[in-house]
Coordinates of C-alpha atoms in Angstrom, one line a residue:
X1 CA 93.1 115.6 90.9
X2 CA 90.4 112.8 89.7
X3 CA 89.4 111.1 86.7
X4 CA 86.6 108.8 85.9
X5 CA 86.4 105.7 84.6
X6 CA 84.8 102.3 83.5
X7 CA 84.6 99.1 83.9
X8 CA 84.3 96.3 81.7
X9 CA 80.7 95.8 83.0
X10 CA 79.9 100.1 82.8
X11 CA 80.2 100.4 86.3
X12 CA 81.9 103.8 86.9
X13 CA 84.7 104.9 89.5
X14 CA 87.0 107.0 90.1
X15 CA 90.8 107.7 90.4
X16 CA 91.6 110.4 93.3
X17 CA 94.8 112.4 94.4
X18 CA 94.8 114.2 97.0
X19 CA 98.1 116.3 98.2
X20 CA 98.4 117.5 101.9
X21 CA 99.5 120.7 102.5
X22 CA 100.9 119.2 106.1
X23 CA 102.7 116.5 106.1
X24 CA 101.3 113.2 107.6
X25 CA 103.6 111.6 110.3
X26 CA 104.6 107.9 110.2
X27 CA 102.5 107.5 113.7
X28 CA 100.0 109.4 112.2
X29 CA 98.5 106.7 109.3
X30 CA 97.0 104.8 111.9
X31 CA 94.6 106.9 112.6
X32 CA 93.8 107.7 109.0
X33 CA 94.4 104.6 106.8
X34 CA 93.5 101.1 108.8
X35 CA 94.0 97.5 106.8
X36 CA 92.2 95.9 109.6
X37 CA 88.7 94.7 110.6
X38 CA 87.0 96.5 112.9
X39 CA 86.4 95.1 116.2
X40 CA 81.8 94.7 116.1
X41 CA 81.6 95.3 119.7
X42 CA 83.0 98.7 119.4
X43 CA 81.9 100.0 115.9
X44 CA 79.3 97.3 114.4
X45 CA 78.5 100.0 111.3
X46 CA 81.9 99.9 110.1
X47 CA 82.7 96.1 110.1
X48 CA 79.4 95.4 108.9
X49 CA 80.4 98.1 105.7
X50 CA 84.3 96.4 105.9
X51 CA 83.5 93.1 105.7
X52 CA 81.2 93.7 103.1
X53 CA 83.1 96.0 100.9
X54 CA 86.6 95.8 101.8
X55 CA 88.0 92.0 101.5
X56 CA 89.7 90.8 98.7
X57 CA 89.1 87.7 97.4
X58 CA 89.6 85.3 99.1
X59 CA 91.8 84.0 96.1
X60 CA 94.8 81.4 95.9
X61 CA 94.6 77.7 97.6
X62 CA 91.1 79.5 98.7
X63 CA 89.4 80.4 95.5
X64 CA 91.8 79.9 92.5
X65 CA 88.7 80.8 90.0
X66 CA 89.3 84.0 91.8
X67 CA 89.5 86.7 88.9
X68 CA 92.6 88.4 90.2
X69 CA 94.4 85.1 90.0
X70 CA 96.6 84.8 86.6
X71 CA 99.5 81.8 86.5
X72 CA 98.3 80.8 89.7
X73 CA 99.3 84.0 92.0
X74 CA 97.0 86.7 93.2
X75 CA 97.9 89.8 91.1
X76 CA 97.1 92.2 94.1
X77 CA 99.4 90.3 96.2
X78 CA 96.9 89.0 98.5
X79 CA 96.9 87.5 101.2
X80 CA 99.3 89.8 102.9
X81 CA 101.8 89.4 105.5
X82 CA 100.8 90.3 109.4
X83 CA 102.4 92.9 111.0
X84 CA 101.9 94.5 114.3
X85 CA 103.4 98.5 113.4
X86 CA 103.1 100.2 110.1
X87 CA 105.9 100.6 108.6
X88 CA 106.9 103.6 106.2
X89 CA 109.9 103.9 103.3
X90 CA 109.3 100.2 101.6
X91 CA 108.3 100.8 97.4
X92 CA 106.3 104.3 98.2
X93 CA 103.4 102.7 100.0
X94 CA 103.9 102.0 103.6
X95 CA 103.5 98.3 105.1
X96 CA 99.6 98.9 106.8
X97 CA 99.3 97.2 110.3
X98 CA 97.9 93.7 110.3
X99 CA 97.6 92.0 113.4
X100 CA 96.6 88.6 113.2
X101 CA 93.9 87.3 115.9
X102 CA 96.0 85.9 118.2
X103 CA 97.6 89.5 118.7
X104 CA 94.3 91.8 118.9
X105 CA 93.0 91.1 115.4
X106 CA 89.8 90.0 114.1
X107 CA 88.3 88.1 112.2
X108 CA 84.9 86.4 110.7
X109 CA 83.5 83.7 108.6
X110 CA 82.5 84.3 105.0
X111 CA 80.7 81.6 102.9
X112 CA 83.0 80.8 99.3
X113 CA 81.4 78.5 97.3
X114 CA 79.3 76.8 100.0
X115 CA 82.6 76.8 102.0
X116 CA 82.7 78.7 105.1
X117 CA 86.2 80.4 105.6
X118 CA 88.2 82.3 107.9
X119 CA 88.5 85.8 107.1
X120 CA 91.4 87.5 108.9
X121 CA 93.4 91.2 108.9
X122 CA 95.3 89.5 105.5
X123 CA 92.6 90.0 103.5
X124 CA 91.6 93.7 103.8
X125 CA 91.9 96.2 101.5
X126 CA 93.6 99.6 103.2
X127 CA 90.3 101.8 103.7
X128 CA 89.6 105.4 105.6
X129 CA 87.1 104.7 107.8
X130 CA 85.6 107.9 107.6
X131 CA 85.3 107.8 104.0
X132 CA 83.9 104.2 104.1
X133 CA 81.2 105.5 107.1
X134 CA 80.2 108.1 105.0
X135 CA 79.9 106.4 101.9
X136 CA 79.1 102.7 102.3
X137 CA 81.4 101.6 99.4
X138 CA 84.1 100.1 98.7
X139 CA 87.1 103.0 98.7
X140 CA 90.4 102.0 98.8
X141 CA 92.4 104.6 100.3
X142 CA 96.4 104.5 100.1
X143 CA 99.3 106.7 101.4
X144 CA 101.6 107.7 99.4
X145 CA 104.8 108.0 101.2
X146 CA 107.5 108.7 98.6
X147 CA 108.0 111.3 95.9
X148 CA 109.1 108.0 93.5
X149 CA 105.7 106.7 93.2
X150 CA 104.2 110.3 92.2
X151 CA 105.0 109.8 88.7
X152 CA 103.6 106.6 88.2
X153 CA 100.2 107.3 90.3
X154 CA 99.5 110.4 88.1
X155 CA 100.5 108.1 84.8
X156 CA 98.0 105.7 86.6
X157 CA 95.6 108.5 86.9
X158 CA 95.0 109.6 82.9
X159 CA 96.2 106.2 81.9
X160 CA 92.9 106.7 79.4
X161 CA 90.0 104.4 77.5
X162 CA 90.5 100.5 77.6
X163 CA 91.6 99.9 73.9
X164 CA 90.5 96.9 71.9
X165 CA 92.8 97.4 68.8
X166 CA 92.1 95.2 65.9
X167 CA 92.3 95.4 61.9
X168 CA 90.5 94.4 59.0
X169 CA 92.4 93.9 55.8
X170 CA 92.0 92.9 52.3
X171 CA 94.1 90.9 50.8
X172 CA 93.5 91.8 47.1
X173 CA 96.8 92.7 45.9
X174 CA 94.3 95.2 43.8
X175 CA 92.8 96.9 46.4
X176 CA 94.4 100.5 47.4
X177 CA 97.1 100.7 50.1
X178 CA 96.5 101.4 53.9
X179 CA 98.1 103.7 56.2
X180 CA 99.2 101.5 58.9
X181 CA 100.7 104.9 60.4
X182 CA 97.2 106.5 60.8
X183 CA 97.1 107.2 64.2
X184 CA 94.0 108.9 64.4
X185 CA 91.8 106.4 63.0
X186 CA 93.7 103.6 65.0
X187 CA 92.2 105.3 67.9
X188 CA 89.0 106.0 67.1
X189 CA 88.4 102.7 66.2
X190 CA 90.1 100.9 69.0
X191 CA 88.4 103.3 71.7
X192 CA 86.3 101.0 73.9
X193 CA 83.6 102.8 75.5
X194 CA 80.4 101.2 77.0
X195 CA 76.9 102.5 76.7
X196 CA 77.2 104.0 80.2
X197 CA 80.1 106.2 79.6
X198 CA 78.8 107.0 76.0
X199 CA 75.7 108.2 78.3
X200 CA 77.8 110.1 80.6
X201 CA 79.7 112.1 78.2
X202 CA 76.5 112.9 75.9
X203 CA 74.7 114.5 79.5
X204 CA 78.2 116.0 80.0
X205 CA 79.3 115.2 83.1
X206 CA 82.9 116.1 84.4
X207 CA 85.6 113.0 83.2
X208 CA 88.3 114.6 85.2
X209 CA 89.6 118.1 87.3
X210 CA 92.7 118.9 88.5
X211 CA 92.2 122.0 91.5
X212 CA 94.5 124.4 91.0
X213 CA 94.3 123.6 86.8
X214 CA 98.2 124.8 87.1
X215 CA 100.9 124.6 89.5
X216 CA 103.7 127.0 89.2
X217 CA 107.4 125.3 89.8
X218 CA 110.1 127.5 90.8
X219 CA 112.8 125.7 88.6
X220 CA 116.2 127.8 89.2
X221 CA 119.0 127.5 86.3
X222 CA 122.1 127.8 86.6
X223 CA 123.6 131.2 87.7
X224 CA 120.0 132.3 87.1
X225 CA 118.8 132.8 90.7
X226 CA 119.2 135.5 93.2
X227 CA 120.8 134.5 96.6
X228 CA 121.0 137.1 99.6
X229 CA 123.2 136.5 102.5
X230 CA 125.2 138.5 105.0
X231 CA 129.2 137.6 105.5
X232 CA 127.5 136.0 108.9
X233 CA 125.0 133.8 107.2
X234 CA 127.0 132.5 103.9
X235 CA 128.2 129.5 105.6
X236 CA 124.6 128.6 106.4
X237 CA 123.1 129.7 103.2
X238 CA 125.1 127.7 101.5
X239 CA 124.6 124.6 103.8
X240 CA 121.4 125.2 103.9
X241 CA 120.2 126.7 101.1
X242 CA 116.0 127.6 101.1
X243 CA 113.6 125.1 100.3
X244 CA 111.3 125.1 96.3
X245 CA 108.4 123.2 95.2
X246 CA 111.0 121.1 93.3
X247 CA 113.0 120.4 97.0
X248 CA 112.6 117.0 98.1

């Protein structure tokens, strides 16, 4: 499932979720989803496409006209702790491996404002390697691990247009009465939509898809559902009974 947006400046990207038919093991996000730089003397394509597309900031002490800085605290929560294992179950999203230099990271100098600084595994933004080999952009890529955060991601998803709501009124006590209730016109008005998605949509290019358009739950009411079992599986079928998309 995808949707497309903008930003303020008409640049275009997009929202992706992708479920696994599998399962991905705890040891398993390693392999897929890294949060660290690359070591150059192994894979000098991917740190040169890492350190170019996938640092945040540096904000804070660092750079506090950072834009992702709002009452003096980065808003993405950088610079993260280090950590040597990934660790799963904490919020949804797991905890991504960050080892700091003196334990295997790496790191590298980037120049901030004439200032050259430090860069280390705090700073990165969890990628896929392959994705960010194949396209040379920034892709953040994270793993969801719980079934809590499904909700908001998809809310997060078709969250919609930025709005800019606003009214004009006249304040003639002779001049006819407005629907403040109009709902309809509130929107169309507020709708923000740059000239780049106003060109995207007139050309008709796809906003959003969802593969398979509809999934069927098996949601079971009470008494309403059909169990079969022998007078030597009862005990188990009822211990153990079988397994529904809406199972968790």
């Amino acid at each position: 499932m995808y949707s497309v947006e903008w930003q303020k400046r008409g640049l275009p990207h997009a929202h992706i979720l992708v479920w696994f038919i599998d399962k991905i093991r705890p040891e398993e996000i390693d392999s897929i989803i890294s949060a660290e730089i690359p070591d150059p003397s192994t894979d000098q394509l991917l740190f040169d496409i890492v350190t170019t597309n996938m640092i945040h900031g540096p904000c804070g002490t660092l750079n506090s006209s950072s834009p992702c800085m709002a009452d003096g605290k980065c808003t993405k929560n950088f610079p993260k702790d280090f950590t040597n294992d990934t660790v799963t179950n904490v919020d949804g999203y797991p905890i991504y491996r960050r080892r700091n230099p003196e334990n295997g990271g790496q790191s590298f100098i980037k120049n901030i404002i004439n200032t050259d600084i430090d860069i280390d595994n705090r700073w990165v933004v969890p990628y896929s390697p392959l994705l960010s080999k194949t396209y040379n952009a920034h892709i953040n890529v994270e793993f969801c691990s719980s079934v809590k955060s499904i909700k908001y991601i998809c809310k997060y998803v078709h969250k919609g247009s930025d709005m800019a709501v606003f009214r004009v009124e006249n304040t003639n006590v002779n001049a006819p009465p407005v629907n403040k209730n109009d709902e309809i016109t509130l929107y169309q008005i507020g709708r923000y939509i740059s000239s780049n998605e106003a060109a995207w949509r007139i050309f008709g290019f796809p906003i959003h898809e969802r593969d398979p358009a509809v999934v069927q739950l098996a949601i079971h009411l009470e008494n309403g559902q059909r169990v079969f079992f022998t007078n030597e599986t009862a005990i188990d079928r009822a211990i153990n009974p079988p397994k529904t998309s809406l199972h968790f």
